PDB file of C-alpha atoms in Angstrom:
ATOM      1  CA  MET A   1      18.195  60.488 287.917  1.00  0.00           C
ATOM      2  CA  PRO A   2      19.796  63.292 285.917  1.00  0.00           C
ATOM      3  CA  VAL A   3      21.433  66.049 287.943  1.00  0.00           C
ATOM      4  CA  ALA A   4      19.934  68.733 285.671  1.00  0.00           C
ATOM      5  CA  PRO A   5      16.447  67.391 284.776  1.00  0.00           C
ATOM      6  CA  LEU A   6      15.763  70.108 282.201  1.00  0.00           C
ATOM      7  CA  GLY A   7      19.324  70.415 280.960  1.00  0.00           C
ATOM      8  CA  PHE A   8      20.399  73.915 280.065  1.00  0.00           C
ATOM      9  CA  PRO A   9      18.384  76.207 277.784  1.00  0.00           C
ATOM     10  CA  HIS A  10      19.488  76.553 274.169  1.00  0.00           C
ATOM     11  CA  VAL A  11      18.443  79.168 271.589  1.00  0.00           C
ATOM     12  CA  SER A  12      17.786  78.300 267.949  1.00  0.00           C
ATOM     13  CA  THR A  13      20.083  80.325 265.695  1.00  0.00           C
ATOM     14  CA  GLU A  14      17.883  79.804 262.663  1.00  0.00           C
ATOM     15  CA  GLU A  15      14.391  78.636 261.827  1.00  0.00           C
ATOM     16  CA  ASP A  16      14.029  74.862 261.809  1.00  0.00           C
ATOM     17  CA  VAL A  17      11.376  72.174 261.530  1.00  0.00           C
ATOM     18  CA  TYR A  18      11.469  69.140 263.817  1.00  0.00           C
ATOM     19  CA  ASN A  19       8.950  66.314 263.394  1.00  0.00           C
ATOM     20  CA  GLY A  20       6.624  68.715 261.599  1.00  0.00           C
ATOM     21  CA  TYR A  21       6.897  71.445 264.262  1.00  0.00           C
ATOM     22  CA  LEU A  22       8.206  74.865 263.284  1.00  0.00           C
ATOM     23  CA  ILE A  23      10.904  76.196 265.610  1.00  0.00           C
ATOM     24  CA  PRO A  24      11.293  79.929 264.912  1.00  0.00           C
ATOM     25  CA  LYS A  25      14.723  81.547 264.999  1.00  0.00           C
ATOM     26  CA  GLY A  26      15.486  82.788 268.536  1.00  0.00           C
ATOM     27  CA  SER A  27      13.269  80.204 270.254  1.00  0.00           C
ATOM     28  CA  ILE A  28      14.414  79.009 273.656  1.00  0.00           C
ATOM     29  CA  ILE A  29      14.679  75.214 273.623  1.00  0.00           C
ATOM     30  CA  ILE A  30      14.526  73.306 276.903  1.00  0.00           C
ATOM     31  CA  ALA A  31      15.214  69.583 276.657  1.00  0.00           C
ATOM     32  CA  ASN A  32      13.370  67.335 279.067  1.00  0.00           C
ATOM     33  CA  ILE A  33      16.360  65.204 280.108  1.00  0.00           C
ATOM     34  CA  TRP A  34      14.270  63.760 282.946  1.00  0.00           C
ATOM     35  CA  GLY A  35      11.649  62.561 280.446  1.00  0.00           C
ATOM     36  CA  MET A  36      14.299  61.137 278.091  1.00  0.00           C
ATOM     37  CA  SER A  37      15.753  59.103 280.938  1.00  0.00           C
ATOM     38  CA  ARG A  38      12.318  57.586 281.609  1.00  0.00           C
ATOM     39  CA  ASP A  39      11.390  56.482 278.085  1.00  0.00           C
ATOM     40  CA  PRO A  40       9.750  53.106 278.858  1.00  0.00           C
ATOM     41  CA  ARG A  41      10.742  51.752 275.412  1.00  0.00           C
ATOM     42  CA  ARG A  42      14.398  52.320 276.248  1.00  0.00           C
ATOM     43  CA  TYR A  43      14.258  51.949 280.049  1.00  0.00           C
ATOM     44  CA  PRO A  44      11.452  49.620 281.185  1.00  0.00           C
ATOM     45  CA  ASP A  45      10.407  50.394 284.776  1.00  0.00           C
ATOM     46  CA  PRO A  46      12.653  53.495 284.828  1.00  0.00           C
ATOM     47  CA  GLU A  47      12.205  54.258 288.530  1.00  0.00           C
ATOM     48  CA  ALA A  48      13.653  50.884 289.574  1.00  0.00           C
ATOM     49  CA  PHE A  49      17.360  50.612 290.392  1.00  0.00           C
ATOM     50  CA  ARG A  50      18.482  48.117 287.757  1.00  0.00           C
ATOM     51  CA  PRO A  51      22.143  48.524 286.797  1.00  0.00           C
ATOM     52  CA  GLU A  52      21.848  45.369 284.673  1.00  0.00           C
ATOM     53  CA  ARG A  53      19.826  47.388 282.131  1.00  0.00           C
ATOM     54  CA  PHE A  54      23.202  48.645 280.883  1.00  0.00           C
ATOM     55  CA  LEU A  55      24.559  45.117 280.274  1.00  0.00           C
ATOM     56  CA  THR A  56      24.111  42.636 277.455  1.00  0.00           C
ATOM     57  CA  LYS A  57      22.971  39.101 278.159  1.00  0.00           C
ATOM     58  CA  ASP A  58      26.681  38.145 278.215  1.00  0.00           C
ATOM     59  CA  GLY A  59      27.443  40.720 280.938  1.00  0.00           C
ATOM     60  CA  ALA A  60      29.276  43.216 278.708  1.00  0.00           C
ATOM     61  CA  LEU A  61      28.410  46.920 278.645  1.00  0.00           C
ATOM     62  CA  ASN A  62      25.635  47.489 276.094  1.00  0.00           C
ATOM     63  CA  GLY A  63      26.877  50.874 274.859  1.00  0.00           C
ATOM     64  CA  ASP A  64      24.110  52.959 276.467  1.00  0.00           C
ATOM     65  CA  ASP A  65      26.201  55.550 278.246  1.00  0.00           C
ATOM     66  CA  VAL A  66      23.336  58.078 278.649  1.00  0.00           C
ATOM     67  CA  ARG A  67      25.369  60.795 276.926  1.00  0.00           C
ATOM     68  CA  PHE A  68      22.175  62.787 276.383  1.00  0.00           C
ATOM     69  CA  THR A  69      22.506  63.895 280.010  1.00  0.00           C
ATOM     70  CA  PHE A  70      25.476  66.045 278.942  1.00  0.00           C
ATOM     71  CA  GLY A  71      23.603  67.917 276.213  1.00  0.00           C
ATOM     72  CA  TRP A  72      24.438  68.022 272.513  1.00  0.00           C
ATOM     73  CA  GLY A  73      25.531  70.278 269.706  1.00  0.00           C
ATOM     74  CA  ARG A  74      27.936  73.159 270.190  1.00  0.00           C
ATOM     75  CA  ARG A  75      26.989  73.503 273.840  1.00  0.00           C
ATOM     76  CA  ILE A  76      27.637  69.904 274.897  1.00  0.00           C
ATOM     77  CA  CYS A  77      29.405  69.705 278.251  1.00  0.00           C
ATOM     78  CA  PRO A  78      33.158  69.973 277.640  1.00  0.00           C
ATOM     79  CA  GLY A  79      33.882  68.082 280.866  1.00  0.00           C
ATOM     80  CA  ARG A  80      31.857  64.971 279.951  1.00  0.00           C
ATOM     81  CA  HIS A  81      34.922  62.825 279.198  1.00  0.00           C
ATOM     82  CA  SER A  82      36.512  63.747 282.518  1.00  0.00           C
ATOM     83  CA  ALA A  83      33.201  63.104 284.296  1.00  0.00           C
ATOM     84  CA  PHE A  84      32.859  59.617 282.782  1.00  0.00           C
ATOM     85  CA  ALA A  85      36.485  58.713 283.486  1.00  0.00           C
ATOM     86  CA  SER A  86      36.542  60.027 287.048  1.00  0.00           C
ATOM     87  CA  THR A  87      33.212  58.371 287.891  1.00  0.00           C
ATOM     88  CA  TRP A  88      34.454  55.060 286.463  1.00  0.00           C
ATOM     89  CA  ILE A  89      37.774  55.071 288.369  1.00  0.00           C
ATOM     90  CA  ALA A  90      36.149  56.253 291.621  1.00  0.00           C
ATOM     91  CA  THR A  91      33.525  53.497 291.409  1.00  0.00           C
ATOM     92  CA  ALA A  92      36.120  50.824 290.570  1.00  0.00           C
ATOM     93  CA  SER A  93      38.373  51.989 293.415  1.00  0.00           C
ATOM     94  CA  LEU A  94      35.550  52.010 295.966  1.00  0.00           C
ATOM     95  CA  LEU A  95      34.325  48.561 294.917  1.00  0.00           C
ATOM     96  CA  ALA A  96      37.863  47.178 295.134  1.00  0.00           C
ATOM     97  CA  ALA A  97      38.467  48.582 298.619  1.00  0.00           C
ATOM     98  CA  TYR A  98      35.054  48.264 300.321  1.00  0.00           C
ATOM     99  CA  THR A  99      31.869  46.272 300.501  1.00  0.00           C
ATOM    100  CA  PHE A 100      28.624  48.209 300.756  1.00  0.00           C
ATOM    101  CA  GLU A 101      25.976  46.692 302.963  1.00  0.00           C
ATOM    102  CA  LYS A 102      22.588  47.688 304.276  1.00  0.00           C
ATOM    103  CA  ALA A 103      22.707  49.657 307.515  1.00  0.00           C
ATOM    104  CA  LYS A 104      21.337  47.985 310.624  1.00  0.00           C
ATOM    105  CA  ASP A 105      19.095  49.455 313.285  1.00  0.00           C
ATOM    106  CA  LYS A 106      19.898  49.248 317.007  1.00  0.00           C
ATOM    107  CA  ASN A 107      18.409  45.716 317.095  1.00  0.00           C
ATOM    108  CA  GLY A 108      20.661  44.493 314.279  1.00  0.00           C
ATOM    109  CA  VAL A 109      17.864  44.382 311.684  1.00  0.00           C
ATOM    110  CA  GLU A 110      18.846  45.526 308.188  1.00  0.00           C
ATOM    111  CA  ILE A 111      17.291  48.787 307.025  1.00  0.00           C
ATOM    112  CA  ASP A 112      15.930  48.703 303.480  1.00  0.00           C
ATOM    113  CA  PRO A 113      16.928  51.965 301.767  1.00  0.00           C
ATOM    114  CA  VAL A 114      14.128  54.045 300.289  1.00  0.00           C
ATOM    115  CA  PRO A 115      15.488  56.385 297.591  1.00  0.00           C
ATOM    116  CA  GLN A 116      14.381  59.969 298.117  1.00  0.00           C
ATOM    117  CA  TRP A 117      15.412  62.969 296.079  1.00  0.00           C
ATOM    118  CA  ILE A 118      15.713  66.694 296.670  1.00  0.00           C
ATOM    119  CA  THR A 119      14.345  68.299 293.514  1.00  0.00           C
ATOM    120  CA  GLY A 120      14.601  71.696 291.884  1.00  0.00           C
ATOM    121  CA  LEU A 121      16.650  73.007 288.990  1.00  0.00           C
ATOM    122  CA  THR A 122      19.164  70.374 290.017  1.00  0.00           C
ATOM    123  CA  ARG A 123      18.592  67.102 291.866  1.00  0.00           C
ATOM    124  CA  LYS A 124      20.463  65.185 294.508  1.00  0.00           C
ATOM    125  CA  HIS A 125      19.575  62.211 296.651  1.00  0.00           C
ATOM    126  CA  GLU A 126      18.831  62.279 300.327  1.00  0.00           C
ATOM    127  CA  ARG A 127      21.330  60.485 302.541  1.00  0.00           C
ATOM    128  CA  VAL A 128      21.083  56.699 302.156  1.00  0.00           C
ATOM    129  CA  PRO A 129      21.757  54.598 305.246  1.00  0.00           C
ATOM    130  CA  LEU A 130      24.456  52.033 304.522  1.00  0.00           C
ATOM    131  CA  ARG A 131      27.494  50.353 306.029  1.00  0.00           C
ATOM    132  CA  VAL A 132      30.831  50.768 304.294  1.00  0.00           C
ATOM    133  CA  VAL A 133      33.113  47.899 305.302  1.00  0.00           C
ATOM    134  CA  PRO A 134      36.809  47.769 304.345  1.00  0.00           C
ATOM    135  CA  ARG A 135      37.703  44.625 302.396  1.00  0.00           C
ATOM    136  CA  TYR A 136      41.226  44.483 303.852  1.00  0.00           C
ATOM    137  CA  SER A 137      42.912  45.151 307.189  1.00  0.00           C
ATOM    138  CA  ARG A 138      45.301  48.082 307.480  1.00  0.00           C
ATOM    139  CA  SER A 139      48.342  45.760 307.446  1.00  0.00           C
ATOM    140  CA  LYS A 140      47.084  43.998 304.298  1.00  0.00           C
ATOM    141  CA  LEU A 141      46.555  47.371 302.577  1.00  0.00           C
ATOM    142  CA  GLU A 142      50.050  48.507 303.530  1.00  0.00           C
ATOM    143  CA  GLN A 143      51.460  45.283 302.061  1.00  0.00           C
ATOM    144  CA  LEU A 144      49.462  45.766 298.840  1.00  0.00           C
ATOM    145  CA  VAL A 145      50.848  49.308 298.471  1.00  0.00           C
ATOM    146  CA  LYS A 146      54.421  48.072 299.059  1.00  0.00           C
ATOM    147  CA  ASP A 147      53.969  45.289 296.513  1.00  0.00           C
ATOM    148  CA  ALA A 148      52.574  47.738 293.960  1.00  0.00           C
ATOM    149  CA  GLN A 149      55.516  50.098 294.452  1.00  0.00           C
ATOM    150  CA  GLN A 150      58.009  47.289 293.788  1.00  0.00           C
ATOM    151  CA  ASP A 151      56.417  46.382 290.428  1.00  0.00           C
TER     152      ASP A 151
END
């Protein structure tokens, strides 16, 4: 689910030919990032939430870091490295500190989340009902911080 489904417009600075198609100088190029992220040869069943698609059979990262979502060429996003690093550390920190569980209704029955998106020039997801449960008590966290400071 790319944040900017059509990326950002680019302009060709000179005439070019791509896959037999003439691209005149000055043409506005709009990349269909949304379509690229749904290529069924690369991402079978692209609408399904399947994080394992980015892992090898041995459980290692497979190298598909979807960099195309940040653009390319001279206008590639200069903040992409910071975005990858901050997303990685935030995710690791949240997973270390909390468990994420399905929300429950007033009768205690789990609510299955149904992904819904707000679309436009940019996209964002609707609020997803879930329970965020701390992995440790406050006293245990305080002890972990003290131990870390002594190392």
